[in-house]
Tab-separated table of C-alpha atoms in Angstrom:
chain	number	residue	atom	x	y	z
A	1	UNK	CA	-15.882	-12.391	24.153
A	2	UNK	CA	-14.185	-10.859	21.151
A	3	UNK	CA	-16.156	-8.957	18.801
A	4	UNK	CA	-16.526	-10.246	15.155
A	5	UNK	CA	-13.643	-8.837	12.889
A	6	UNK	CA	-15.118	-6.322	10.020
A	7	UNK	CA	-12.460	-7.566	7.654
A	8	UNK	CA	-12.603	-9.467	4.762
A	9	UNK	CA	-11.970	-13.606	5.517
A	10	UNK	CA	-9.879	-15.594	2.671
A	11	UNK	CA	-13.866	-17.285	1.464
A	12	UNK	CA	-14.631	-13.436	1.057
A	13	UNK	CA	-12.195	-12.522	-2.166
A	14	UNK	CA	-12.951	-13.375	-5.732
A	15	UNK	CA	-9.702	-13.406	-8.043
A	16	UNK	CA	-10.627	-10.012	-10.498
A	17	UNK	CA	-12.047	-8.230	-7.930
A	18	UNK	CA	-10.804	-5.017	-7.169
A	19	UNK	CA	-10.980	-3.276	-3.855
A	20	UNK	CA	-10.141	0.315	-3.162
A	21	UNK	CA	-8.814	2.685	-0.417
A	22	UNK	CA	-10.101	5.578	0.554
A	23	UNK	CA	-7.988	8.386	-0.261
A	24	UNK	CA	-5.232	10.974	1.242
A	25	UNK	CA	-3.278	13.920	0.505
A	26	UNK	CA	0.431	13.651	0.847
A	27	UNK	CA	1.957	17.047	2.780
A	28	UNK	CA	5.467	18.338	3.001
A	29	UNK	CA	4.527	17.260	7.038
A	30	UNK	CA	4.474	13.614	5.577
A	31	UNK	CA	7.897	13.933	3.978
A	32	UNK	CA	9.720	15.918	6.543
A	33	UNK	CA	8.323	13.266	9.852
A	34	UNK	CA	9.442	9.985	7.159
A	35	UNK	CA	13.223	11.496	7.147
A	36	UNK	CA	13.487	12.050	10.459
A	37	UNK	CA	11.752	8.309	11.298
A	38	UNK	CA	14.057	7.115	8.679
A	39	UNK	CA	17.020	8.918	8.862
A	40	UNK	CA	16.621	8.963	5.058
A	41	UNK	CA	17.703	12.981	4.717
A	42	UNK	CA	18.723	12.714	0.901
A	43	UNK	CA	18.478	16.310	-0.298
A	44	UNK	CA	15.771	15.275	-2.966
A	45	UNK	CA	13.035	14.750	-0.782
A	46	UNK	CA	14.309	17.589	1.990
A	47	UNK	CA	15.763	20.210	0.504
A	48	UNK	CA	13.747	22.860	-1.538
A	49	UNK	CA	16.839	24.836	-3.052
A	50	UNK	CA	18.454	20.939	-4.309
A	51	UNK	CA	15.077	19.458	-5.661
A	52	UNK	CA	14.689	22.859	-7.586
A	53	UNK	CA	17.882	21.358	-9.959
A	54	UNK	CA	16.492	18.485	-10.471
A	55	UNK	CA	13.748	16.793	-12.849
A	56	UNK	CA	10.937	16.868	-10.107
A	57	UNK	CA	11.304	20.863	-9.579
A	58	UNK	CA	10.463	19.867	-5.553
A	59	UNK	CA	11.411	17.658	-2.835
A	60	UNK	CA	9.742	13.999	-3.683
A	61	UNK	CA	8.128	11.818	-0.773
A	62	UNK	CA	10.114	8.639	-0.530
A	63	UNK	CA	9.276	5.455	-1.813
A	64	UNK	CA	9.025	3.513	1.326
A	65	UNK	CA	6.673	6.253	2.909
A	66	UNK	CA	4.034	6.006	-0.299
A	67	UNK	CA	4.036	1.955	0.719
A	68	UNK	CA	3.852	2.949	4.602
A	69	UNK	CA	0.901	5.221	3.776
A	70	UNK	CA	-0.716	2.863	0.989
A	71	UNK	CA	-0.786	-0.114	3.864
A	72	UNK	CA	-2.236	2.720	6.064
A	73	UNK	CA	-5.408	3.169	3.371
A	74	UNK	CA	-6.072	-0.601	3.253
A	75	UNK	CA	-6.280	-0.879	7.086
A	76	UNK	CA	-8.831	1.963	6.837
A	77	UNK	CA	-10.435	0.363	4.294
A	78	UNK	CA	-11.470	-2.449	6.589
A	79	UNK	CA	-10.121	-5.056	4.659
A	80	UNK	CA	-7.646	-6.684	7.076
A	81	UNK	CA	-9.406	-5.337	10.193
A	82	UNK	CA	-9.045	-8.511	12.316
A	83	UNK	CA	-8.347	-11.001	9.369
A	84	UNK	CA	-4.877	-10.507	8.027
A	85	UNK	CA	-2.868	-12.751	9.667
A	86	UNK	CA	0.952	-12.206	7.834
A	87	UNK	CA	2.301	-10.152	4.920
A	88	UNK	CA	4.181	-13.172	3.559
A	89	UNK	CA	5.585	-11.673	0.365
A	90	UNK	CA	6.148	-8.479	-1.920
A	91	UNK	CA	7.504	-8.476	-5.609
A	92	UNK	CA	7.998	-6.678	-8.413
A	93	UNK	CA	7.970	-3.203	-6.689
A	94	UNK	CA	8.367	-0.397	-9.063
A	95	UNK	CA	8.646	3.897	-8.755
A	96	UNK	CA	6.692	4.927	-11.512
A	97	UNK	CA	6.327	8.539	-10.851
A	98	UNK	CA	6.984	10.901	-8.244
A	99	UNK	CA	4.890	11.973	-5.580
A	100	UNK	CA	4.513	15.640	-4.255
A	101	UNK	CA	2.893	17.729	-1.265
A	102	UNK	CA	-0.226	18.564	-1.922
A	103	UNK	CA	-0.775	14.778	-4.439
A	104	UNK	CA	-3.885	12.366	-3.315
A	105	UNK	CA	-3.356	9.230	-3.527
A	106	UNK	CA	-5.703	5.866	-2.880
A	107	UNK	CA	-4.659	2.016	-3.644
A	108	UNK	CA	-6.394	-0.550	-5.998
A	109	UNK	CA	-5.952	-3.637	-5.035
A	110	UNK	CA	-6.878	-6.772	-7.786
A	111	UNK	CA	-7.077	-10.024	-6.540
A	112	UNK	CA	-4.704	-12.132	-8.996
A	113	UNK	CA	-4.821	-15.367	-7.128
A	114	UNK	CA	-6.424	-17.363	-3.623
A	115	UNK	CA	-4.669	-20.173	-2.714
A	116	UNK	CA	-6.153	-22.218	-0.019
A	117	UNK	CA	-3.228	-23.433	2.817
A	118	UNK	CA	-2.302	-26.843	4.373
A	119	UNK	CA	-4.208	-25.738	7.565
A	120	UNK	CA	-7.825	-25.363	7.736
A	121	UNK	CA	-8.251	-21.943	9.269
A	122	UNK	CA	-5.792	-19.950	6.398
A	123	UNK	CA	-5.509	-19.183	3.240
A	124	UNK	CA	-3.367	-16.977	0.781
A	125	UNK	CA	-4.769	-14.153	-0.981
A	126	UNK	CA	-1.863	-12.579	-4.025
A	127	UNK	CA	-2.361	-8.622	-5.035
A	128	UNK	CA	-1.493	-6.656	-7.580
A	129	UNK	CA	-1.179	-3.430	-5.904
A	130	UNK	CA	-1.734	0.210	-7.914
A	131	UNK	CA	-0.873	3.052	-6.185
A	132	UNK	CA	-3.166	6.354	-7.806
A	133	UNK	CA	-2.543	9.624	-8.077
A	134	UNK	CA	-5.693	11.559	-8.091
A	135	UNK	CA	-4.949	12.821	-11.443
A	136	UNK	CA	-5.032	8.900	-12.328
A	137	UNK	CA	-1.046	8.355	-12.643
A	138	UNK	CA	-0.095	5.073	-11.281
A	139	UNK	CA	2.895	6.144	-8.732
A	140	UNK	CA	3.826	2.446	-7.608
A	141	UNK	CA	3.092	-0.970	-8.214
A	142	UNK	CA	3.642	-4.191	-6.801
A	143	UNK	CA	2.592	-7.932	-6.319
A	144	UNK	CA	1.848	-8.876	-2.684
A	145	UNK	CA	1.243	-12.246	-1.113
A	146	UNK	CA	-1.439	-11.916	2.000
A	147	UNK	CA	-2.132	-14.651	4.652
A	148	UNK	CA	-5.834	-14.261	5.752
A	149	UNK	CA	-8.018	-16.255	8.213
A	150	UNK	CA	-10.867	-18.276	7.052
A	151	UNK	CA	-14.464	-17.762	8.250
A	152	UNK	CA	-14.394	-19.911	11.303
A	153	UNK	CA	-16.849	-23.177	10.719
């Protein structure tokens, strides 16, 4: 018998709710392991001497890694533990500032909109996304479209 999931079912969100991650700290570790995963070596996020000429003073973590990480927080969070079914859609994806070893970040995630789906046991759930800085500087922000299971009848 499978155990109950301890994530959130489609019935579960209310459009202006909020829900937040729990938070971690971004290392040079973080940065370095991303590259090599990547293959993304671009001298502004790996090379001390090059990032000192530049407007960040420091290598920068990359974009994609912040959203790796951020999707990371929200599975710890519980929220999709067992009930996310498909991330169907992002948009609107911006860099708003740059993140550094030794930043904290955590996601807030508004509900902007549930749509219930053709079949019975789905529904969509659409995010606006805020990724925080622990000094409260938005870093990125986006629009996502979730698939999520409804509580079973």
């Amino acid at each position: 018998m499978a155990s109950k999931p301890r994530g959130l079912y489609w019935e579960d969100f209310e459009v202006g709710q909020t829900l937040v991650t729990p938070s971690r700290t971004i290392t040079s570790t973080d940065i370095v392991n991303f590259a090599c995963l990547s293959g993304d070596f671009n001298e502004v996020h790996t090379n001390f001497e090059y990032a000192k000429s530049t407007q960040f003073g420091e290598p920068i973590a990359h974009g994609p890694l912040i959203y790796a990480i951020m999707g990371g927080l929200q599975y710890a969070s519980g929220v999709n533990d067992g009930t996310l079914l498909a991330l169907l859609q992002v948009d609107k994806w911006r860099m708003l500032a740059p993140v550094k070893h030794g930043d904290t970040l955590h996601m807030e995630a508004a509900v902007l909109e549930k749509i219930a789906s053709s079949k019975p046991d789905r529904g969509v759930i659409k995010f606006k996304r805020r990724f925080m800085k622990h000094d409260g500087t938005a870093v990125q922000e986006m629009e996502t479209t979730i698939l999520y299971r409804r509580r079973p009848s």
